[in-house]
XYZ file of C-alpha atoms in Angstrom:
566
model
C 0.000 0.000 0.000
C 1.247 3.467 -0.909
C 1.272 5.906 1.995
C -1.195 8.723 1.127
C 1.434 11.333 1.998
C 3.535 10.102 -0.934
C 0.756 10.350 -3.501
C 1.554 13.956 -4.511
C 5.184 13.032 -5.249
C 4.168 9.964 -7.260
C 1.682 12.059 -9.203
C 4.432 14.559 -10.016
C 6.798 11.814 -11.173
C 4.093 10.356 -13.415
C 3.365 13.765 -14.916
C 7.032 14.043 -15.915
C 7.731 10.615 -17.460
C 4.239 9.151 -17.924
C 2.319 6.727 -15.755
C 3.772 3.735 -17.613
C 7.301 4.657 -16.563
C 6.740 5.064 -12.832
C 6.728 1.633 -11.202
C 5.388 1.051 -7.706
C 4.122 -2.542 -7.675
C 6.567 -4.734 -5.666
C 6.814 -7.358 -8.421
C 7.668 -4.736 -11.042
C 10.241 -2.823 -9.024
C 11.977 -5.947 -7.680
C 14.499 -6.228 -10.583
C 15.593 -2.641 -9.855
C 15.781 -3.169 -6.084
C 17.914 -6.318 -6.150
C 21.588 -6.298 -7.106
C 23.051 -8.419 -9.889
C 24.835 -10.536 -7.290
C 24.583 -8.743 -3.955
C 22.120 -6.664 -1.943
C 18.448 -5.715 -2.077
C 15.957 -3.456 -0.355
C 12.725 -1.538 -0.795
C 11.880 1.582 -2.771
C 8.844 3.820 -2.971
C 9.053 3.903 -6.770
C 11.225 3.391 -9.821
C 11.137 6.131 -12.481
C 12.402 5.477 -15.999
C 12.951 8.812 -17.785
C 13.486 9.108 -21.531
C 15.437 12.383 -21.606
C 18.068 14.207 -19.584
C 15.593 17.001 -18.935
C 13.184 14.498 -17.416
C 15.959 13.294 -15.092
C 16.500 16.881 -13.925
C 12.768 17.396 -13.360
C 12.540 14.131 -11.408
C 15.458 15.207 -9.237
C 13.808 18.559 -8.540
C 10.648 16.844 -7.317
C 12.536 14.300 -5.207
C 14.749 16.897 -3.545
C 11.725 19.096 -2.822
C 9.927 16.106 -1.273
C 13.012 15.217 0.804
C 13.280 11.646 -0.456
C 16.425 9.644 -1.186
C 17.479 9.245 -4.817
C 19.430 6.273 -6.128
C 20.674 6.760 -9.667
C 20.826 3.461 -11.522
C 21.767 2.313 -15.019
C 22.322 -1.348 -15.966
C 22.460 -2.614 -12.355
C 25.267 -5.039 -13.194
C 27.490 -4.130 -10.236
C 28.797 -6.987 -8.093
C 28.648 -5.294 -4.679
C 25.088 -3.933 -4.677
C 26.023 -0.272 -5.097
C 23.090 0.755 -7.292
C 20.208 -0.653 -5.249
C 18.800 -0.084 -1.768
C 20.348 -2.180 0.988
C 17.840 -3.358 3.546
C 15.177 -0.998 4.855
C 16.954 1.007 7.556
C 16.628 4.379 5.821
C 15.123 7.493 7.393
C 13.425 8.630 4.155
C 11.640 6.913 1.271
C 13.731 5.944 -1.767
C 13.100 6.708 -5.435
C 15.254 4.886 -7.960
C 15.867 6.733 -11.225
C 16.832 4.195 -13.880
C 18.492 5.853 -16.900
C 18.671 2.989 -19.392
C 16.267 4.647 -21.834
C 18.814 7.457 -22.290
C 21.469 5.572 -24.223
C 22.730 8.135 -26.739
C 26.452 8.292 -27.568
C 27.939 11.334 -29.305
C 31.266 11.453 -31.148
C 33.623 14.416 -31.074
C 37.037 15.127 -32.592
C 36.521 12.485 -35.303
C 35.646 9.829 -32.687
C 38.829 10.393 -30.662
C 36.516 11.237 -27.808
C 32.912 10.425 -26.993
C 30.156 11.751 -24.801
C 28.146 8.982 -23.183
C 24.753 9.933 -21.797
C 23.456 8.442 -18.564
C 22.236 5.069 -19.877
C 24.709 4.442 -22.696
C 26.495 1.083 -22.575
C 29.957 -0.243 -23.326
C 28.491 -2.621 -25.865
C 26.743 0.257 -27.628
C 29.994 2.211 -27.620
C 31.897 -0.653 -29.252
C 29.294 -0.709 -32.032
C 29.358 3.065 -32.562
C 33.166 3.267 -32.687
C 33.848 0.230 -34.894
C 33.338 2.059 -38.242
C 35.955 4.605 -37.154
C 38.571 1.961 -36.375
C 38.497 2.824 -32.696
C 37.398 1.134 -29.475
C 36.365 2.208 -25.966
C 38.289 2.102 -22.726
C 36.870 -1.315 -21.871
C 36.090 -3.918 -24.503
C 35.877 -7.089 -22.442
C 34.438 -8.270 -19.168
C 31.440 -6.323 -17.959
C 30.554 -5.144 -21.484
C 29.270 -8.668 -22.013
C 26.413 -8.079 -19.582
C 25.465 -4.594 -20.711
C 27.305 -2.435 -18.182
C 26.858 1.310 -18.598
C 29.567 3.834 -19.436
C 28.573 6.205 -16.635
C 28.371 3.359 -14.120
C 31.954 2.411 -14.951
C 33.147 5.970 -14.360
C 31.214 6.331 -11.109
C 32.914 3.196 -9.763
C 36.391 3.543 -11.338
C 35.636 0.161 -12.878
C 37.743 -1.885 -15.242
C 41.455 -1.957 -15.658
C 41.835 -5.366 -17.255
C 43.442 -3.624 -20.226
C 46.997 -2.966 -19.076
C 47.636 -0.032 -21.403
C 44.578 1.924 -20.199
C 43.871 1.424 -16.520
C 40.602 2.019 -14.656
C 37.746 4.089 -16.064
C 38.348 7.761 -15.328
C 37.466 11.246 -16.518
C 37.545 14.813 -15.261
C 34.975 15.907 -17.859
C 31.366 15.351 -16.838
C 27.926 16.903 -16.416
C 26.226 16.209 -13.099
C 23.682 17.379 -10.523
C 24.676 17.955 -6.924
C 22.827 18.699 -3.684
C 24.507 21.423 -1.624
C 24.670 21.543 2.167
C 21.638 23.844 2.264
C 19.620 21.337 0.230
C 19.618 23.198 -3.076
C 20.008 21.246 -6.308
C 22.403 22.543 -8.958
C 23.667 21.367 -12.341
C 27.433 21.455 -12.901
C 28.754 21.483 -16.469
C 32.368 20.320 -16.574
C 32.078 18.602 -19.960
C 34.193 21.265 -21.628
C 31.337 22.185 -23.980
C 29.352 25.435 -23.979
C 25.725 24.354 -23.691
C 23.886 27.399 -22.333
C 23.200 29.069 -19.023
C 20.253 27.248 -17.446
C 19.950 23.550 -16.568
C 17.039 23.199 -18.979
C 19.027 24.735 -21.844
C 22.199 22.747 -21.089
C 20.441 19.392 -20.946
C 18.288 19.992 -24.000
C 21.175 21.319 -26.087
C 23.377 18.384 -25.145
C 20.786 15.729 -25.908
C 19.835 17.372 -29.225
C 23.532 17.952 -30.028
C 22.705 21.598 -30.412
C 26.271 22.832 -30.101
C 28.924 23.877 -32.628
C 32.484 22.745 -33.093
C 33.621 26.079 -31.634
C 31.632 25.310 -28.451
C 33.830 22.272 -27.769
C 36.910 23.041 -25.690
C 39.920 20.936 -24.837
C 40.824 21.962 -21.298
C 43.784 20.638 -19.372
C 41.703 17.853 -17.886
C 41.956 14.104 -18.313
C 39.381 12.029 -20.173
C 41.194 8.809 -19.188
C 43.858 7.658 -16.736
C 46.710 8.585 -19.056
C 49.363 7.958 -16.392
C 48.418 4.386 -15.587
C 50.739 2.755 -18.130
C 53.705 4.240 -16.216
C 52.297 3.278 -12.826
C 51.696 -0.378 -13.685
C 55.329 -0.756 -14.801
C 56.631 0.243 -11.349
C 56.960 -3.327 -10.123
C 59.064 -2.467 -7.053
C 56.515 -0.140 -5.445
C 54.960 -0.982 -2.058
C 51.436 0.030 -3.127
C 48.898 -1.491 -5.543
C 48.618 -0.211 -9.112
C 44.914 0.567 -8.789
C 42.168 0.345 -6.192
C 38.896 2.103 -5.439
C 40.246 4.041 -2.447
C 43.012 5.641 -4.525
C 42.709 9.402 -4.028
C 44.582 10.002 -7.283
C 41.496 8.986 -9.203
C 38.630 10.330 -7.110
C 37.357 13.403 -8.954
C 33.733 14.568 -9.196
C 31.894 11.886 -11.211
C 34.890 9.539 -11.208
C 34.528 7.275 -8.197
C 31.432 9.090 -6.904
C 29.468 5.822 -6.449
C 26.149 7.563 -7.023
C 26.774 10.485 -4.645
C 26.189 12.719 -7.685
C 23.506 12.377 -10.366
C 25.675 12.027 -13.478
C 24.047 13.007 -16.774
C 26.984 12.544 -19.149
C 30.713 11.847 -19.272
C 33.382 12.625 -21.867
C 35.994 9.942 -22.527
C 38.966 9.161 -24.731
C 38.810 6.350 -27.297
C 41.632 4.226 -28.715
C 42.699 3.036 -32.177
C 42.060 -0.632 -32.853
C 45.366 -2.484 -33.094
C 46.475 -3.645 -36.534
C 47.822 -6.926 -35.183
C 46.775 -8.994 -32.174
C 47.898 -12.336 -30.779
C 46.815 -14.397 -27.777
C 49.359 -16.672 -26.094
C 48.023 -19.391 -23.777
C 50.418 -20.166 -20.929
C 50.368 -22.998 -18.395
C 52.528 -23.830 -15.393
C 52.422 -25.691 -12.091
C 54.681 -23.176 -10.362
C 53.125 -19.815 -9.423
C 56.587 -18.222 -9.133
C 57.020 -18.752 -12.877
C 54.133 -16.372 -13.548
C 55.506 -13.926 -10.983
C 58.837 -13.762 -12.822
C 57.163 -13.433 -16.219
C 55.014 -10.584 -14.927
C 58.058 -8.656 -13.689
C 60.039 -9.329 -16.859
C 57.265 -8.191 -19.189
C 56.306 -5.053 -17.246
C 59.851 -3.881 -16.578
C 61.700 -4.953 -19.734
C 59.283 -5.052 -22.685
C 59.136 -2.035 -24.968
C 55.443 -2.763 -25.550
C 52.932 -3.219 -22.757
C 50.558 -6.182 -23.082
C 46.892 -5.702 -23.883
C 45.906 -7.960 -20.995
C 47.037 -10.903 -18.912
C 44.197 -12.907 -17.410
C 44.874 -15.582 -14.807
C 42.640 -18.595 -14.160
C 43.249 -21.451 -11.724
C 42.530 -25.035 -12.782
C 39.593 -25.169 -10.351
C 38.085 -22.035 -11.847
C 38.729 -23.391 -15.337
C 36.505 -26.378 -14.492
C 33.767 -24.193 -12.999
C 33.725 -21.919 -16.059
C 33.618 -24.862 -18.435
C 30.638 -26.497 -16.746
C 28.667 -23.614 -15.263
C 29.455 -20.795 -17.683
C 28.808 -22.865 -20.781
C 25.403 -21.411 -21.667
C 26.628 -17.798 -21.407
C 29.724 -18.704 -23.426
C 27.583 -20.244 -26.169
C 25.183 -17.302 -26.358
C 28.041 -14.836 -26.800
C 30.019 -17.109 -29.135
C 27.096 -17.989 -31.394
C 24.834 -14.938 -31.181
C 27.037 -12.089 -29.950
C 27.215 -10.156 -26.681
C 24.263 -7.967 -27.676
C 21.973 -10.849 -26.658
C 23.318 -11.038 -23.107
C 21.221 -8.146 -21.693
C 18.127 -9.822 -23.163
C 19.164 -13.127 -21.607
C 19.580 -11.554 -18.177
C 16.245 -9.780 -18.497
C 14.586 -13.100 -19.301
C 16.324 -14.740 -16.335
C 15.014 -12.069 -13.970
C 11.479 -12.484 -15.311
C 11.575 -16.256 -14.899
C 12.939 -15.977 -11.362
C 10.353 -13.344 -10.421
C 7.467 -15.519 -11.627
C 8.956 -18.672 -10.069
C 9.237 -16.833 -6.759
C 5.439 -16.976 -6.482
C 5.540 -20.770 -6.262
C 7.148 -22.196 -3.125
C 7.690 -25.640 -4.615
C 10.079 -24.258 -7.247
C 13.783 -23.809 -6.412
C 15.316 -20.384 -5.879
C 16.852 -19.004 -9.093
C 14.906 -21.426 -11.250
C 16.393 -19.889 -14.408
C 19.883 -21.047 -13.411
C 18.687 -24.624 -12.931
C 16.915 -24.604 -16.312
C 19.834 -23.088 -18.213
C 22.312 -25.409 -16.550
C 20.295 -28.445 -17.616
C 20.035 -27.175 -21.197
C 23.800 -26.594 -21.343
C 24.397 -30.311 -20.780
C 22.813 -30.989 -24.177
C 25.588 -29.128 -26.027
C 28.948 -30.826 -26.741
C 32.286 -29.566 -25.444
C 32.759 -25.952 -26.495
C 36.440 -25.398 -25.646
C 39.483 -25.908 -27.906
C 41.308 -29.209 -27.417
C 44.591 -27.411 -26.768
C 43.085 -25.572 -23.786
C 41.666 -28.766 -22.323
C 45.045 -30.456 -22.759
C 46.687 -27.631 -20.774
C 44.030 -28.040 -18.114
C 45.175 -31.622 -17.623
C 48.835 -30.636 -17.449
C 48.835 -27.382 -15.490
C 47.328 -25.888 -12.327
C 47.794 -22.268 -13.424
C 46.564 -20.743 -16.685
C 47.523 -17.314 -18.037
C 45.988 -15.748 -21.147
C 48.476 -13.211 -22.482
C 47.284 -10.852 -25.215
C 49.721 -8.662 -27.149
C 49.255 -6.293 -30.071
C 51.252 -4.686 -32.868
C 55.039 -4.715 -32.170
C 54.436 -6.455 -28.861
C 53.446 -9.671 -30.634
C 56.942 -10.453 -31.894
C 58.493 -9.227 -28.651
C 56.378 -11.725 -26.658
C 56.978 -14.516 -29.157
C 60.745 -14.256 -28.788
C 60.558 -13.928 -25.007
C 58.308 -16.954 -24.509
C 60.353 -19.254 -26.725
C 63.499 -18.384 -24.765
C 61.847 -18.344 -21.321
C 60.274 -21.784 -21.478
C 63.495 -23.334 -22.691
C 64.721 -23.015 -19.091
C 61.574 -22.710 -16.937
C 58.765 -25.081 -15.945
C 55.597 -24.766 -18.016
C 54.584 -24.363 -21.631
C 52.648 -22.145 -24.017
C 50.992 -22.141 -27.402
C 49.998 -19.427 -29.838
C 46.240 -19.321 -30.292
C 44.561 -19.130 -33.644
C 42.116 -16.181 -33.812
C 39.238 -18.518 -32.940
C 41.158 -20.119 -30.055
C 42.154 -16.700 -28.735
C 38.570 -15.476 -28.721
C 37.415 -18.609 -26.908
C 40.206 -18.406 -24.337
C 39.298 -14.817 -23.460
C 35.583 -15.579 -23.461
C 36.132 -18.581 -21.184
C 37.794 -16.276 -18.655
C 35.058 -13.671 -18.814
C 32.114 -15.942 -18.154
C 33.738 -16.643 -14.783
C 31.706 -14.156 -12.740
C 28.391 -15.697 -13.695
C 29.763 -19.235 -13.635
C 30.792 -19.170 -9.991
C 27.392 -17.812 -8.996
C 25.706 -20.595 -10.944
C 28.026 -23.178 -9.375
C 27.091 -22.046 -5.889
C 23.380 -21.924 -6.736
C 23.331 -25.480 -8.094
C 25.377 -26.795 -5.143
C 23.619 -24.684 -2.504
C 22.443 -27.683 -0.466
C 25.983 -29.028 -0.210
C 27.820 -25.792 0.585
C 27.735 -22.945 3.035
C 27.791 -19.284 1.909
C 30.045 -17.912 -0.826
C 32.266 -14.865 -0.392
C 33.900 -12.908 -3.195
C 36.887 -10.687 -2.453
C 38.130 -8.123 -4.951
C 41.686 -7.373 -3.804
C 44.625 -5.363 -5.153
C 48.047 -6.668 -4.143
C 51.162 -4.517 -3.873
C 53.063 -4.045 -7.118
C 56.164 -5.601 -5.548
C 54.289 -8.586 -4.087
C 56.118 -11.798 -4.979
C 53.683 -14.265 -3.380
C 50.671 -13.298 -5.500
C 49.072 -16.729 -4.984
C 47.961 -16.543 -1.385
C 48.750 -19.096 1.309
C 45.976 -18.827 3.869
C 46.402 -19.421 7.618
C 45.233 -22.898 8.544
C 42.488 -21.493 10.762
C 40.901 -19.954 7.661
C 41.705 -22.842 5.331
C 39.884 -25.298 7.603
C 36.607 -23.385 7.152
C 36.603 -23.468 3.342
C 34.962 -25.969 1.033
C 36.587 -24.526 -2.088
C 38.808 -21.650 -3.301
C 38.477 -20.283 -6.821
C 41.055 -17.760 -8.005
C 41.251 -15.557 -11.081
C 42.526 -12.088 -11.774
C 44.336 -9.467 -13.808
C 47.849 -10.624 -13.039
C 49.811 -7.694 -14.445
C 48.183 -5.172 -12.113
C 47.868 -7.720 -9.282
C 44.104 -7.306 -9.013
C 42.679 -10.652 -7.947
C 39.071 -11.822 -7.784
C 38.967 -14.610 -5.224
C 35.898 -16.679 -4.427
C 35.639 -18.663 -1.217
C 32.921 -21.250 -0.690
C 32.480 -21.944 2.992
C 31.691 -25.161 4.767
C 28.216 -25.470 6.220
C 27.810 -23.814 9.598
C 30.731 -21.387 9.218
C 30.044 -17.801 10.315
C 30.562 -15.926 7.040
C 30.780 -12.444 8.592
C 33.407 -13.504 11.105
C 35.439 -15.317 8.477
C 35.347 -12.346 6.127
C 36.811 -10.135 8.847
C 39.602 -12.683 9.274
C 40.255 -12.612 5.526
C 40.288 -8.820 5.360
C 42.682 -8.662 8.317
C 44.907 -11.115 6.428
C 44.881 -8.794 3.389
C 45.580 -5.764 5.576
C 48.672 -7.480 6.951
C 49.892 -8.007 3.379
C 49.515 -4.323 2.493
C 46.742 -5.097 -0.002
C 43.788 -2.827 -0.836
C 40.160 -3.826 -1.268
C 37.971 -3.475 -3.156
C 40.098 -3.069 -6.245
C 37.635 -2.312 -9.046
C 34.078 -3.337 -8.088
C 33.835 -0.504 -5.542
C 32.562 -0.714 -1.994
C 28.851 -0.981 -2.799
C 27.072 -2.204 0.306
C 29.562 -5.034 0.834
C 32.717 -3.207 1.979
C 33.405 -0.402 4.453
C 34.491 2.821 2.774
C 37.919 3.736 4.085
C 38.507 7.296 5.394
C 39.637 8.805 2.063
C 36.593 7.440 0.265
C 34.167 8.416 3.029
C 35.540 11.970 3.062
C 35.133 12.144 -0.725
C 31.499 10.988 -0.490
C 30.636 13.519 2.214
C 32.192 16.346 0.239
C 30.174 15.450 -2.854
C 26.889 14.921 -1.008
C 26.744 16.804 2.325
C 23.019 16.122 2.887
C 23.386 12.391 2.126
C 20.516 12.590 -0.319
C 22.077 10.477 -3.079
C 22.669 6.743 -2.496
C 23.093 6.906 1.295
C 24.639 3.959 3.085
C 27.165 3.268 0.358
C 30.339 1.785 1.817
C 28.448 0.958 5.033
C 28.203 4.658 5.862
C 25.219 6.393 7.452
C 21.831 6.019 5.749
C 20.457 9.081 7.504
C 20.064 12.674 6.419
C 23.158 14.850 6.951
C 25.121 11.671 7.752
C 23.776 11.394 11.292
C 24.426 8.037 12.949
């Protein structure tokens, strides 16, 4: 039941975007109130605007009514940062979902782009392809429809060694001041007019001239990262969400601003690319290779993705359906697949005799009907080696890596092979279905296992023991450990499946204390969401951006109350 005192606000929201695009029924708002993997809560309504001006008008009404606003795009985050978390808020929540606003504009002959609030990485790849250019991120989360703005707000990505995490100092956003007034800040570097209404309309209609576009001394990408990642003797991680170097307005704001648009650099597509598949049973072999390549190569790699044998098996069995959809139909079908999954699970939730996450059980069964989808060479390496590393090089780096590998493995344990284009695509795709595969694995085996914990950790750049050795008191509480990561930057995604009866909260504190002792940082690229505590630098940044705590309160386990009261 809607509280009568909220009816005027709901009526105003409906007058702005239309009755059809203001959702209040619990069943309809559930997909927007539940995280992709983590977190859920309640909201008064979900509004789905079609224009930037409508977003501004919605914000005006929400601020005037003193309700919380959570800005949301694709809702593909892994730590629940774009949904409510529980119900311990002191004001009602309105979620503004921007996915209908997916326009991408090209400037400077596609060397830069402007992504509006709901634009996606997949859409950006498609727009840039005719120009021979590609976006900051071309793998990983783009497969599930992640938004451009969401990546910036969470400093996401970084798998691509030459580019680093998503970052810009050029954006257009709304902010709530300490006195509660709402303002629009234009730091896009484009003259768009004087009033919020004029700026937003002119931007969306591309009503600006070439002479209105400026090129200020501000970054549209982390153009220093390629130097930072090479510093393999430094005591700090290469990248992590609490890094004050890359907290700037929209970048890293985690929803504490309402971001309308961001301006980003693009990159030329390489003329030559080659994937090398590496296997070893000695983790120190990969540690030496990492240091050699980062410190001695003239050409930085494109990426270097690590996968343990255990994770290889999980991906092969439980990520098979996602792999096949992308391989056979293309990544553009993945958002549709996830939408269908959510619908099936929502309907199934009305019937108690059906299992939780029915869609996963159905898709897993169907995947058994398809024959083996992985190259024979990869499966042969799985039998021989515990550690798998997918090294991708481009242009002059291809020959540099080829010569290095042939010499290196003449005197070190392990082996490698050069992938054909098809094998290379499948190797990379196998790695990037991992996130969904481990969730599926845990869902199917739920009756056998305890809870699952995922830790997103950045190790020091000079860390030699990148493959962790856990204290026995932690090891004894685990059913399984599944490791993967971006080995060059030492960002690891580690999944722990607990034995039944283990206190997950207590064990996680033990794990985090273990990482603290190693000088590691967490989270590394998925941001704090509602899963991690925001460290002091991040908390200070959030409070500066949003002094009234009106946007996405509670993020990083901070206060959910107005003016940050405890």
